GROMACS .gro file of C-alpha atoms in nm:
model
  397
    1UNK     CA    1   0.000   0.000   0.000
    2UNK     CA    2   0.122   0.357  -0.020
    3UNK     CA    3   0.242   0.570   0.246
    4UNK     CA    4  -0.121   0.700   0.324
    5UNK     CA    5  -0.319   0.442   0.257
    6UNK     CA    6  -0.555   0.316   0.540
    7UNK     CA    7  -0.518   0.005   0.681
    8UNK     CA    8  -0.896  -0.046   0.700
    9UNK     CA    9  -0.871  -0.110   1.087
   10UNK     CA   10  -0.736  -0.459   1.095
   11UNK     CA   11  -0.618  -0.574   1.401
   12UNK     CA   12  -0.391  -0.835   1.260
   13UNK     CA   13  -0.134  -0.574   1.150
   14UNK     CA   14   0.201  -0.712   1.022
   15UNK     CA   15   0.397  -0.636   1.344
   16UNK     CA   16   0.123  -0.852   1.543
   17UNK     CA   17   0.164  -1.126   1.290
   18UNK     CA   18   0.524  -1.165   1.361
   19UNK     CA   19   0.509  -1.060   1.796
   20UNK     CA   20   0.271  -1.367   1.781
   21UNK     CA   21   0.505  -1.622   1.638
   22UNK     CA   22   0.768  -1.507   1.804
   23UNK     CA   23   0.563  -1.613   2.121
   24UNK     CA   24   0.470  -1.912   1.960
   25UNK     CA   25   0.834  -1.988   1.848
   26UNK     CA   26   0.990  -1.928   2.225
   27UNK     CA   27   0.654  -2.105   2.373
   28UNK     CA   28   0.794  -2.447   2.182
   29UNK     CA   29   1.131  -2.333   2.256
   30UNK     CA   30   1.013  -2.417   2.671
   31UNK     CA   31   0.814  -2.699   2.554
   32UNK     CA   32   1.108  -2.869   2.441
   33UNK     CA   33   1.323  -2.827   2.734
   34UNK     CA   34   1.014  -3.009   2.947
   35UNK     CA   35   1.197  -3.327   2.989
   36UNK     CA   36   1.470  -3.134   3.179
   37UNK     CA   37   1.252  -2.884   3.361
   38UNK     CA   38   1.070  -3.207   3.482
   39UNK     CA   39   1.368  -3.313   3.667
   40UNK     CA   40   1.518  -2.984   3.739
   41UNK     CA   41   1.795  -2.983   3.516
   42UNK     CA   42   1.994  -3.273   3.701
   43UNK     CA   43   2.329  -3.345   3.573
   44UNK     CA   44   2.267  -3.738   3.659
   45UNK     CA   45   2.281  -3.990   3.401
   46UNK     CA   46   2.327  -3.729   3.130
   47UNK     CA   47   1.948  -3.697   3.040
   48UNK     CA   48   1.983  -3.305   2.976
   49UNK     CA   49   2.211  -3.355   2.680
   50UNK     CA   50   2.012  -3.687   2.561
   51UNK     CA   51   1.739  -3.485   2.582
   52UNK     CA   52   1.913  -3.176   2.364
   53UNK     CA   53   1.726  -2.959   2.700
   54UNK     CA   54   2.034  -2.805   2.856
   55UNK     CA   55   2.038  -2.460   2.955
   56UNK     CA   56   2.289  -2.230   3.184
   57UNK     CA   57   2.021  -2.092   3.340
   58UNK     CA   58   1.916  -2.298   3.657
   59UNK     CA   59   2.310  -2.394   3.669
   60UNK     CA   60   2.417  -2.095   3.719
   61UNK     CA   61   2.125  -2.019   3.950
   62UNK     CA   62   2.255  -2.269   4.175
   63UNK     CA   63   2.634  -2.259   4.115
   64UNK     CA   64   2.659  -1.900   4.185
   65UNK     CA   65   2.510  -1.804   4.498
   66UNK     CA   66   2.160  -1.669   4.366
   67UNK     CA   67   2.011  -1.921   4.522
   68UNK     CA   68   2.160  -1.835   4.848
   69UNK     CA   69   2.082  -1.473   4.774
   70UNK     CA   70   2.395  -1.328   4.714
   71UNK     CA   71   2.472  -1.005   4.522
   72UNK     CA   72   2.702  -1.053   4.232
   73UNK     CA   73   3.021  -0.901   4.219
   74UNK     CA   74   2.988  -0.811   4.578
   75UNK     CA   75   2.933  -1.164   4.746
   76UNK     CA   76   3.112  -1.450   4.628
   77UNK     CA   77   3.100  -1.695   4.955
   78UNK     CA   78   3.205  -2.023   4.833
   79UNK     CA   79   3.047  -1.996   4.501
   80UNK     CA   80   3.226  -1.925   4.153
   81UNK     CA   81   3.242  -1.520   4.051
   82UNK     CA   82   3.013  -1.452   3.813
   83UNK     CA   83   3.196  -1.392   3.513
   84UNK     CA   84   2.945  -1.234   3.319
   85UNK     CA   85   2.934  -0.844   3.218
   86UNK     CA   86   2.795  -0.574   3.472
   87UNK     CA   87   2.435  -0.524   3.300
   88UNK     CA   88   2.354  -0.917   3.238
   89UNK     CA   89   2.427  -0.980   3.593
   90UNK     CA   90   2.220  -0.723   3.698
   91UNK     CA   91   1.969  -0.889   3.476
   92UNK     CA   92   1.994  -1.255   3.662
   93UNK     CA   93   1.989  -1.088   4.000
   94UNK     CA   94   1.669  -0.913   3.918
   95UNK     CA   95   1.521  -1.233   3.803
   96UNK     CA   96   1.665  -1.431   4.162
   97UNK     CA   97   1.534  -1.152   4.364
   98UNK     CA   98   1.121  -1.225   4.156
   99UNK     CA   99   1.216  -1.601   4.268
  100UNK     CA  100   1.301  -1.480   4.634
  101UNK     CA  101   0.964  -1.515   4.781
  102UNK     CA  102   0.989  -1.917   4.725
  103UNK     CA  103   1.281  -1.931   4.966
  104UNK     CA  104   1.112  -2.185   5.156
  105UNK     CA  105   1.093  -2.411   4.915
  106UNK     CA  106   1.379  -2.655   4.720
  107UNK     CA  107   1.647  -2.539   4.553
  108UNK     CA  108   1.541  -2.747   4.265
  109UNK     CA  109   1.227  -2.572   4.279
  110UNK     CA  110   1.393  -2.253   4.282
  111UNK     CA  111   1.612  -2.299   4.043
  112UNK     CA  112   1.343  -2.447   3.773
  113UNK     CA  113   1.112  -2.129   3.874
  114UNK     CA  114   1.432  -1.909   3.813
  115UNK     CA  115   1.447  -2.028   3.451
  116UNK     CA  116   1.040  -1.949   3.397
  117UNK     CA  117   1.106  -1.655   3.482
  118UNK     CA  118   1.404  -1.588   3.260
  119UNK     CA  119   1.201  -1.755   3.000
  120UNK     CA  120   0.898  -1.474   3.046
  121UNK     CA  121   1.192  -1.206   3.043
  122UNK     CA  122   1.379  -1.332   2.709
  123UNK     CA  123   1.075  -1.389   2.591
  124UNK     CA  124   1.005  -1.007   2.565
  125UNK     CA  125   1.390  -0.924   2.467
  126UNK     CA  126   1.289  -1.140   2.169
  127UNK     CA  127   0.940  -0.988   2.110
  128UNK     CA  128   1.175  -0.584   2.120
  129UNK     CA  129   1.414  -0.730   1.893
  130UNK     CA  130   1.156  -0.877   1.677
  131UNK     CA  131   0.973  -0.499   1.636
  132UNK     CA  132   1.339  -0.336   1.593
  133UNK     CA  133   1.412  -0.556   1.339
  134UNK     CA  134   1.078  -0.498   1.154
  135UNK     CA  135   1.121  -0.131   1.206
  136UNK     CA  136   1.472  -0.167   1.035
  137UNK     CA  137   1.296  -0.325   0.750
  138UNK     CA  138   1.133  -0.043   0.627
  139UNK     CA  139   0.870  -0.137   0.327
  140UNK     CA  140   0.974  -0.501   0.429
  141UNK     CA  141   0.770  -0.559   0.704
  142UNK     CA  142   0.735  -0.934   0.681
  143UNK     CA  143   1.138  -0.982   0.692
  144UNK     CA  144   1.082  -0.978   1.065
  145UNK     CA  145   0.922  -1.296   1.031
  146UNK     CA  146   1.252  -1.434   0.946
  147UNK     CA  147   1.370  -1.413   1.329
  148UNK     CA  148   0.992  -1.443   1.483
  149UNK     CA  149   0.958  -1.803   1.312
  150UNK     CA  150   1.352  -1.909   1.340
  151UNK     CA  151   1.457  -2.238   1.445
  152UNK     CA  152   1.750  -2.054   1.656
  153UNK     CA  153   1.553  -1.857   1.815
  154UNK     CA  154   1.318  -2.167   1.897
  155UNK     CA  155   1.633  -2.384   2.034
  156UNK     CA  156   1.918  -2.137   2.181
  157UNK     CA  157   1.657  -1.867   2.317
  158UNK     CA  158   1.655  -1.926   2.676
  159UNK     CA  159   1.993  -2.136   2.654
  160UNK     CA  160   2.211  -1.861   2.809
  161UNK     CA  161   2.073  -1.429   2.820
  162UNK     CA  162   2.194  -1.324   2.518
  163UNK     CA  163   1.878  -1.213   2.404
  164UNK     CA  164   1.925  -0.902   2.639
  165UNK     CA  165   2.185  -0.773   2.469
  166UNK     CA  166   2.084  -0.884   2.120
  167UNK     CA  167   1.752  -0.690   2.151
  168UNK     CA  168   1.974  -0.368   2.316
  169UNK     CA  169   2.201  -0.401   1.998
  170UNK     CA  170   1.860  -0.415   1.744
  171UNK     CA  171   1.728  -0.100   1.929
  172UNK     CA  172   2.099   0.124   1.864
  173UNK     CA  173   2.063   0.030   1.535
  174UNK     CA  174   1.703   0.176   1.507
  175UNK     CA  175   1.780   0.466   1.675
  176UNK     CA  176   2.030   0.500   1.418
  177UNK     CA  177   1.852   0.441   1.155
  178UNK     CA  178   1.590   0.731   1.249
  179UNK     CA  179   1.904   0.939   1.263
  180UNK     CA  180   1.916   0.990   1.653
  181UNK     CA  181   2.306   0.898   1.671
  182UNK     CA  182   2.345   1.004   2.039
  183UNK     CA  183   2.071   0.754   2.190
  184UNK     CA  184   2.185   0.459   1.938
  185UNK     CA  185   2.544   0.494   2.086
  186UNK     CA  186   2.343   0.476   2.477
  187UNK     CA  187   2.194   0.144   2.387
  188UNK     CA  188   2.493   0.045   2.211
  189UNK     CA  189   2.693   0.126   2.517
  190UNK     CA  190   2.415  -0.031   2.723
  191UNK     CA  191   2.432  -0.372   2.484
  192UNK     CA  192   2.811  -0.372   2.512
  193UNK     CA  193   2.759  -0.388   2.909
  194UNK     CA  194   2.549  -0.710   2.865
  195UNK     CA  195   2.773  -0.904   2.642
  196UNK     CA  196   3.091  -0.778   2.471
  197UNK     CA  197   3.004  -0.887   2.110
  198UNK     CA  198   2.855  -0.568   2.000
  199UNK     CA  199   3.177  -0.324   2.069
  200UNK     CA  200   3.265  -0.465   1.728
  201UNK     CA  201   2.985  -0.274   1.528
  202UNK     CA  202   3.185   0.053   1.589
  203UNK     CA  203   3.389  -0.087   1.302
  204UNK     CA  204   3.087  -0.076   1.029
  205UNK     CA  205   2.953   0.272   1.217
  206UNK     CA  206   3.300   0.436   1.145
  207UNK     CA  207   3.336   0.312   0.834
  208UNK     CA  208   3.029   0.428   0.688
  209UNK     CA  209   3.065   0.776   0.848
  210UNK     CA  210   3.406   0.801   0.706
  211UNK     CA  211   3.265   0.733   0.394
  212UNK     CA  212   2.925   0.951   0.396
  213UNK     CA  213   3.161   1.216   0.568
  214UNK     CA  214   2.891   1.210   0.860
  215UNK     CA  215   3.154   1.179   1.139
  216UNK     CA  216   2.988   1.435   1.416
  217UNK     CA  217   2.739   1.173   1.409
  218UNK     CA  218   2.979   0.863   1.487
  219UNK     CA  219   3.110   1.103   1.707
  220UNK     CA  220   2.817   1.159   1.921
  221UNK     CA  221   2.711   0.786   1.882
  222UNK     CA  222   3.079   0.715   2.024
  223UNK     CA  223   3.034   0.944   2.313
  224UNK     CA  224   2.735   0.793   2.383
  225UNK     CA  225   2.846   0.460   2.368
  226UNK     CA  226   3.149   0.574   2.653
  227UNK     CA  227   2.906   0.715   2.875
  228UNK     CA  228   2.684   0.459   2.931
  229UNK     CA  229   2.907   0.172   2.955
  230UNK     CA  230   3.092   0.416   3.220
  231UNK     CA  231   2.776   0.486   3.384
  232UNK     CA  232   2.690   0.129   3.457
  233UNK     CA  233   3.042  -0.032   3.494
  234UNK     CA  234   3.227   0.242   3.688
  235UNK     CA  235   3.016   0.221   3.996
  236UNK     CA  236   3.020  -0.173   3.996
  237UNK     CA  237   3.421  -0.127   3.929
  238UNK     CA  238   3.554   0.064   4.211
  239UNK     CA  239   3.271  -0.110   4.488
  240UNK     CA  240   3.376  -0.439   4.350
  241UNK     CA  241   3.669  -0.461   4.117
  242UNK     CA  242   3.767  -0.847   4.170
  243UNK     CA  243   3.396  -0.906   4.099
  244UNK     CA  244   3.375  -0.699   3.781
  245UNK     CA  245   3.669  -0.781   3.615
  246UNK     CA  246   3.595  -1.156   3.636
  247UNK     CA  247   3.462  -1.168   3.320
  248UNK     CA  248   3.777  -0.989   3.134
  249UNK     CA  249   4.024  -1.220   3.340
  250UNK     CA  250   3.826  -1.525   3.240
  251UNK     CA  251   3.769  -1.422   2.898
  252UNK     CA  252   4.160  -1.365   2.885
  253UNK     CA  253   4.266  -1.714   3.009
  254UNK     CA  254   3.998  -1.908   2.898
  255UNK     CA  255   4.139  -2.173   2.636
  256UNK     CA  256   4.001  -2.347   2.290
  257UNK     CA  257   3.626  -2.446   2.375
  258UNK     CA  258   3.315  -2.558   2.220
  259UNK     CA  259   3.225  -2.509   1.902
  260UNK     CA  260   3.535  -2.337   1.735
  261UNK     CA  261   3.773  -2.475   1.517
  262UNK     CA  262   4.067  -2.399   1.805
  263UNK     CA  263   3.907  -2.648   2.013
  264UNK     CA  264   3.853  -2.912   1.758
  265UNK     CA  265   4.221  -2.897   1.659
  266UNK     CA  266   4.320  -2.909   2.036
  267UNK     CA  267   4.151  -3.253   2.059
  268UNK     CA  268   4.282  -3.388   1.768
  269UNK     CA  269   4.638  -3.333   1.900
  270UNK     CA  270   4.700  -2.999   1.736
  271UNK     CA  271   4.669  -2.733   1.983
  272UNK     CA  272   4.719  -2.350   1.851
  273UNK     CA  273   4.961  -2.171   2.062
  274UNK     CA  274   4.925  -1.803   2.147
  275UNK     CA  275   4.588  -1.832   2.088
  276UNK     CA  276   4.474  -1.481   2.259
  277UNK     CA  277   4.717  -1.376   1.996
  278UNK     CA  278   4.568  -1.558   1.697
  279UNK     CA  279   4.200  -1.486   1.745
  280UNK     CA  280   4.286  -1.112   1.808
  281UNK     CA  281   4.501  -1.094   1.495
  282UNK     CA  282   4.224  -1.287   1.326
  283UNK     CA  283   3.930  -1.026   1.400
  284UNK     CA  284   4.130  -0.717   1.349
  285UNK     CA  285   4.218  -0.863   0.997
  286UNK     CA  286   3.790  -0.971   0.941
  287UNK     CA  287   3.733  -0.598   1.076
  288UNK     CA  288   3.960  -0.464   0.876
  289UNK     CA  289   3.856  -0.645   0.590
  290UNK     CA  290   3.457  -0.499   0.688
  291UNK     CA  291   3.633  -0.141   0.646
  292UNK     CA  292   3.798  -0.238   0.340
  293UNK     CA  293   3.488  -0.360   0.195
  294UNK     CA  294   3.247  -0.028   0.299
  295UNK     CA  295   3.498   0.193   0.144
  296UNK     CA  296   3.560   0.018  -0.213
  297UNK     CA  297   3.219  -0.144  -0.263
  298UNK     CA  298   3.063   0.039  -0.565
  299UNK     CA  299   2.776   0.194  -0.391
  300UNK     CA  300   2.804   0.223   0.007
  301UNK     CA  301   2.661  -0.128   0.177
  302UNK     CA  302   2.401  -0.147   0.449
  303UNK     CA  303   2.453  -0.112   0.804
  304UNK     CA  304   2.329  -0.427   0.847
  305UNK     CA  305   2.528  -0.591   0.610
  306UNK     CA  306   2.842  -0.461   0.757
  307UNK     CA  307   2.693  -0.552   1.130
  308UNK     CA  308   2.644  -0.896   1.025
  309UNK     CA  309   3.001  -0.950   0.866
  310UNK     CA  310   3.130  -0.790   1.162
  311UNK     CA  311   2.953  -1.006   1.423
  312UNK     CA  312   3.047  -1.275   1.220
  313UNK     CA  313   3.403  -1.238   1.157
  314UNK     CA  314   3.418  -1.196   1.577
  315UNK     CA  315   3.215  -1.540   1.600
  316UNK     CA  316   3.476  -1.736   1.385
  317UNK     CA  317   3.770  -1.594   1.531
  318UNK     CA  318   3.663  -1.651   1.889
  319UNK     CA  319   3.791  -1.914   2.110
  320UNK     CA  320   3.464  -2.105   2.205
  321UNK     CA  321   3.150  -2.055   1.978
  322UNK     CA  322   2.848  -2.124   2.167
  323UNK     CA  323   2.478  -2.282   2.022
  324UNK     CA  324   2.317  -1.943   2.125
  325UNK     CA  325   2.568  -1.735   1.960
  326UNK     CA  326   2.332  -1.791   1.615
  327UNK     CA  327   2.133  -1.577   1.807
  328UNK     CA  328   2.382  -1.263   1.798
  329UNK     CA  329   2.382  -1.286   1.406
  330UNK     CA  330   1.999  -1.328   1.349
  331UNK     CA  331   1.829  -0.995   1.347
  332UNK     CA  332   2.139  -0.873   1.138
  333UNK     CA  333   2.117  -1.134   0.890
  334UNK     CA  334   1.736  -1.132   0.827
  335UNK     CA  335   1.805  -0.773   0.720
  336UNK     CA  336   2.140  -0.877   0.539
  337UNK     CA  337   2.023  -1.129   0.321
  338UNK     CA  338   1.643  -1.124   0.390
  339UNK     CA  339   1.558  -1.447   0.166
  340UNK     CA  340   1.431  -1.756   0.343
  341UNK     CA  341   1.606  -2.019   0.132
  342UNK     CA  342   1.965  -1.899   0.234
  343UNK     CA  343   1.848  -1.798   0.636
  344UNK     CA  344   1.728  -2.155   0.658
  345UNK     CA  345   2.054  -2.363   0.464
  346UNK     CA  346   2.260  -2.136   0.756
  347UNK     CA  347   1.995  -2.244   1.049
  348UNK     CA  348   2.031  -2.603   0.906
  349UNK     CA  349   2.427  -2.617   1.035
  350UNK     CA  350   2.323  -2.431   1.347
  351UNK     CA  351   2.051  -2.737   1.384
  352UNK     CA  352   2.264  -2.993   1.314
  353UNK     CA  353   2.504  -2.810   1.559
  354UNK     CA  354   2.298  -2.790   1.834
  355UNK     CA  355   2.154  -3.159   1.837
  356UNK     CA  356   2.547  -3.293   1.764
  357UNK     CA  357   2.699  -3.075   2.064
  358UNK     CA  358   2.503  -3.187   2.313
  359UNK     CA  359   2.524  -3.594   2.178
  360UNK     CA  360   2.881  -3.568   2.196
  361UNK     CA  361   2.863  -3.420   2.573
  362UNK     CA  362   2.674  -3.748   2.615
  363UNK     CA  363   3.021  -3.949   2.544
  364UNK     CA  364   3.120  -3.856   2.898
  365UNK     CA  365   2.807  -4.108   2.979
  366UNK     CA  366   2.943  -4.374   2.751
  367UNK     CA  367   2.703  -4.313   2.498
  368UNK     CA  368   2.732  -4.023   2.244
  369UNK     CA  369   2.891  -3.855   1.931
  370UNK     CA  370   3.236  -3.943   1.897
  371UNK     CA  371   3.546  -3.693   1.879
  372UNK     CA  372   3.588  -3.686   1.486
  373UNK     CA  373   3.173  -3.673   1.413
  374UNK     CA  374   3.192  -3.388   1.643
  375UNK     CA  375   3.438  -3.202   1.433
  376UNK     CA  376   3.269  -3.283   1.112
  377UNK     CA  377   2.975  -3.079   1.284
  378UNK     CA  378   3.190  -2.815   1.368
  379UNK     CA  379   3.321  -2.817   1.014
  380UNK     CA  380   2.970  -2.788   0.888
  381UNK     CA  381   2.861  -2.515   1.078
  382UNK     CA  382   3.130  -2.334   0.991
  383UNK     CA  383   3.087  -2.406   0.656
  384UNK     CA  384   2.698  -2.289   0.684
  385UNK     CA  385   2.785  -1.913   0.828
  386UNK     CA  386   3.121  -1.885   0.547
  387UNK     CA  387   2.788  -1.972   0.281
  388UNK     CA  388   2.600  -1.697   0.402
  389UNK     CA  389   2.914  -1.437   0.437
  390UNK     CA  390   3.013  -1.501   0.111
  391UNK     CA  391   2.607  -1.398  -0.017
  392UNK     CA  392   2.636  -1.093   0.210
  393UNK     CA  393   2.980  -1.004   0.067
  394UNK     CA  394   2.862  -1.045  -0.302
  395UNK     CA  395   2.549  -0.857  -0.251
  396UNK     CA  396   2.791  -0.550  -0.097
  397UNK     CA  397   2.982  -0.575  -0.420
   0.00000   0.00000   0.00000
């Protein structure tokens, strides 16, 4: 229809349409983690990976003293640090403190009630990044529908919370798209302080200033940025600073892990050394390679093109690559290559993925996927995103 054309009061708008499978997507999303919510996520007998039901959630409700009501970053009693950024442990405290009333009860109890409640929560960090990512669409309303009816958002939603910062990120990039730099660099700064992953589309901002010669307006979107991840880390930095910068020491040390090719290549006998070194020298090249690419392309790409090579090229590089990292890249590539066929051929490896990591976790129960049918997974996957960056690429050219 055209700009002024009457929608002839229907309630079922488009944006509706799409909230409402999203609901229905993360609805079957808890469904299918019922055989571990039934026995409260026990780590006996290795039924939550047989099942393909795991999820961090109640874990880390038990193994890091929410359930004994501890503050995080400021308590640590005998229980792990959290090693999580400032604003995502702010968002699992809020959710312990909504399970506090059922103190009398189990801690199994607790700790399944602390994942419905998580659910409800990422449930509506889904439903924002849903409408963001239809209001990035423009006159494409119905590409939205491309994250509300995914298979990854179905399977990794309520795996981990990186929803939260996934539907922070979709938001700065709305706000920049309606040309209010300033408050797209707060929620960038605000995403950035829930999981690190987004720091990286400063690269495809900058570029595309540099080359539109708009840079007061990656300049205000910077300072934003600075002064809301000051705002909510600074406080949480000086009253706790072993607490806060758990998650930078961990992230420093941690070694080759799930799901990237480091850790595949450690297994088969062929560890990488220096690997903080490799993986950084790895993304600054991919980075640098997004710059390269927004200043020769013929016509200047789309933001969301750029964010999606950008999240990508910090995905492959990393040291571990998580099932719910799909999630990070799933907005941004519904509006980078909005066309089903190629969105579902990369959700296939992420499938496949998801099913094979948690059968070869089973092998520590003598039953399971075996070391080299794990890496042909991994392989796969891989190979699935590197499909999809290529399209991306060639549509930017």
């Amino acid at each position: 229809m055209g700009r002024r054309a009457a929608p002839g009061g229907r309630w079922w708008t488009p944006l509706r349409v799409v909230l409402a499978l999203a609901i229905l997507c993360m609805a079957l999303g808890v469904v299918e983690r019922d055989p571990c919510r039934s026995h409260s996520w026990s780590r006996a007998d290795g039924q939550q990976y047989a099942h393909a039901c795991y999820s961090d959630i109640p874990h880390l409700y038990r193994e890091r003293g929410f359930a004994d009501n501890e503050v995080p970053y400021f308590d640590h009693g005998d229980h792990q640090p959290l090693e999580y950024p400032v604003l995502t442990g702010a968002f699992m405290w809020a959710a312990a403190e909504i399970v506090k009333p059922l103190a009398g009860a189990g801690i199994d109890v607790r700790a399944v009630r602390f994942y419905d409640v998580n659910a409800v929560l990422l449930g509506l960090a889904a439903l924002v990044a849903v409408a963001a990512t239809m209001g990035l669409a423009g006159r494409r309303p119905w590409d939205a529908a491309l994250v509300a009816a995914s298979p990854v958002l179905m399977l990794d939603a309520t795996i981990n919370w990186d929803l939260f910062a996934v539907a922070l990120t979709s938001l700065s990039m709305l706000a920049w798209a309606r040309r209010r730099p300033g408050l797209a660099g707060v929620l960038l700064g605000l995403a950035v302080s829930a999981k690190f992953y987004p720091v990286v589309l400063l690269v495809p901002f900058g570029a595309l200033c540099l080359r539109g010669r708009r840079l007061p307006e990656f300049g205000r979107l910077l300072a934003g940025g600075i002064v809301a991840w000051v705002v909510v880390n600074l406080p949480v930095a000086f009253a706790a600073t072993d607490g806060w910068k758990e998650f930078y020491t961990f992230s420093a040390h941690r070694g080759a892990d799930f799901g990237s090719v480091w850790y595949v290549l450690a297994q088969a006998g062929h560890p990488v050394g220096h690997l903080n070194t490799v993986t950084s020298a790895l993304t600054i090249a991919g980075l640098a390679g997004v710059a390269a690419l927004t200043w020769f392309a013929p016509a200047p790409p789309r933001l969301a093109q750029l964010a999606f090579l950008a999240v990508a090229v910090f995905i492959l590089a990393n040291k571990v690559w998580s099932p719910q990292y799909a999630l990070w890249l799933l907005p941004l590539a519904a509006l980078a290559r909005p066309r089903w066929r190629d969105l579902l051929i990369w959700q296939a490896g992420e499938t496949v993925y998801f099913v094979g990591v948690w059968l070869y976790l089973l092998a520590g129960y003598d039953r399971g996927l075996s070391q080299n049918g794990y890496g042909a997974l991994v392989v796969l996957r891989l190979a699935s995103l590197l499909y999809l960056v290529v399209l991306v690429v060639r549509d930017a050219l």
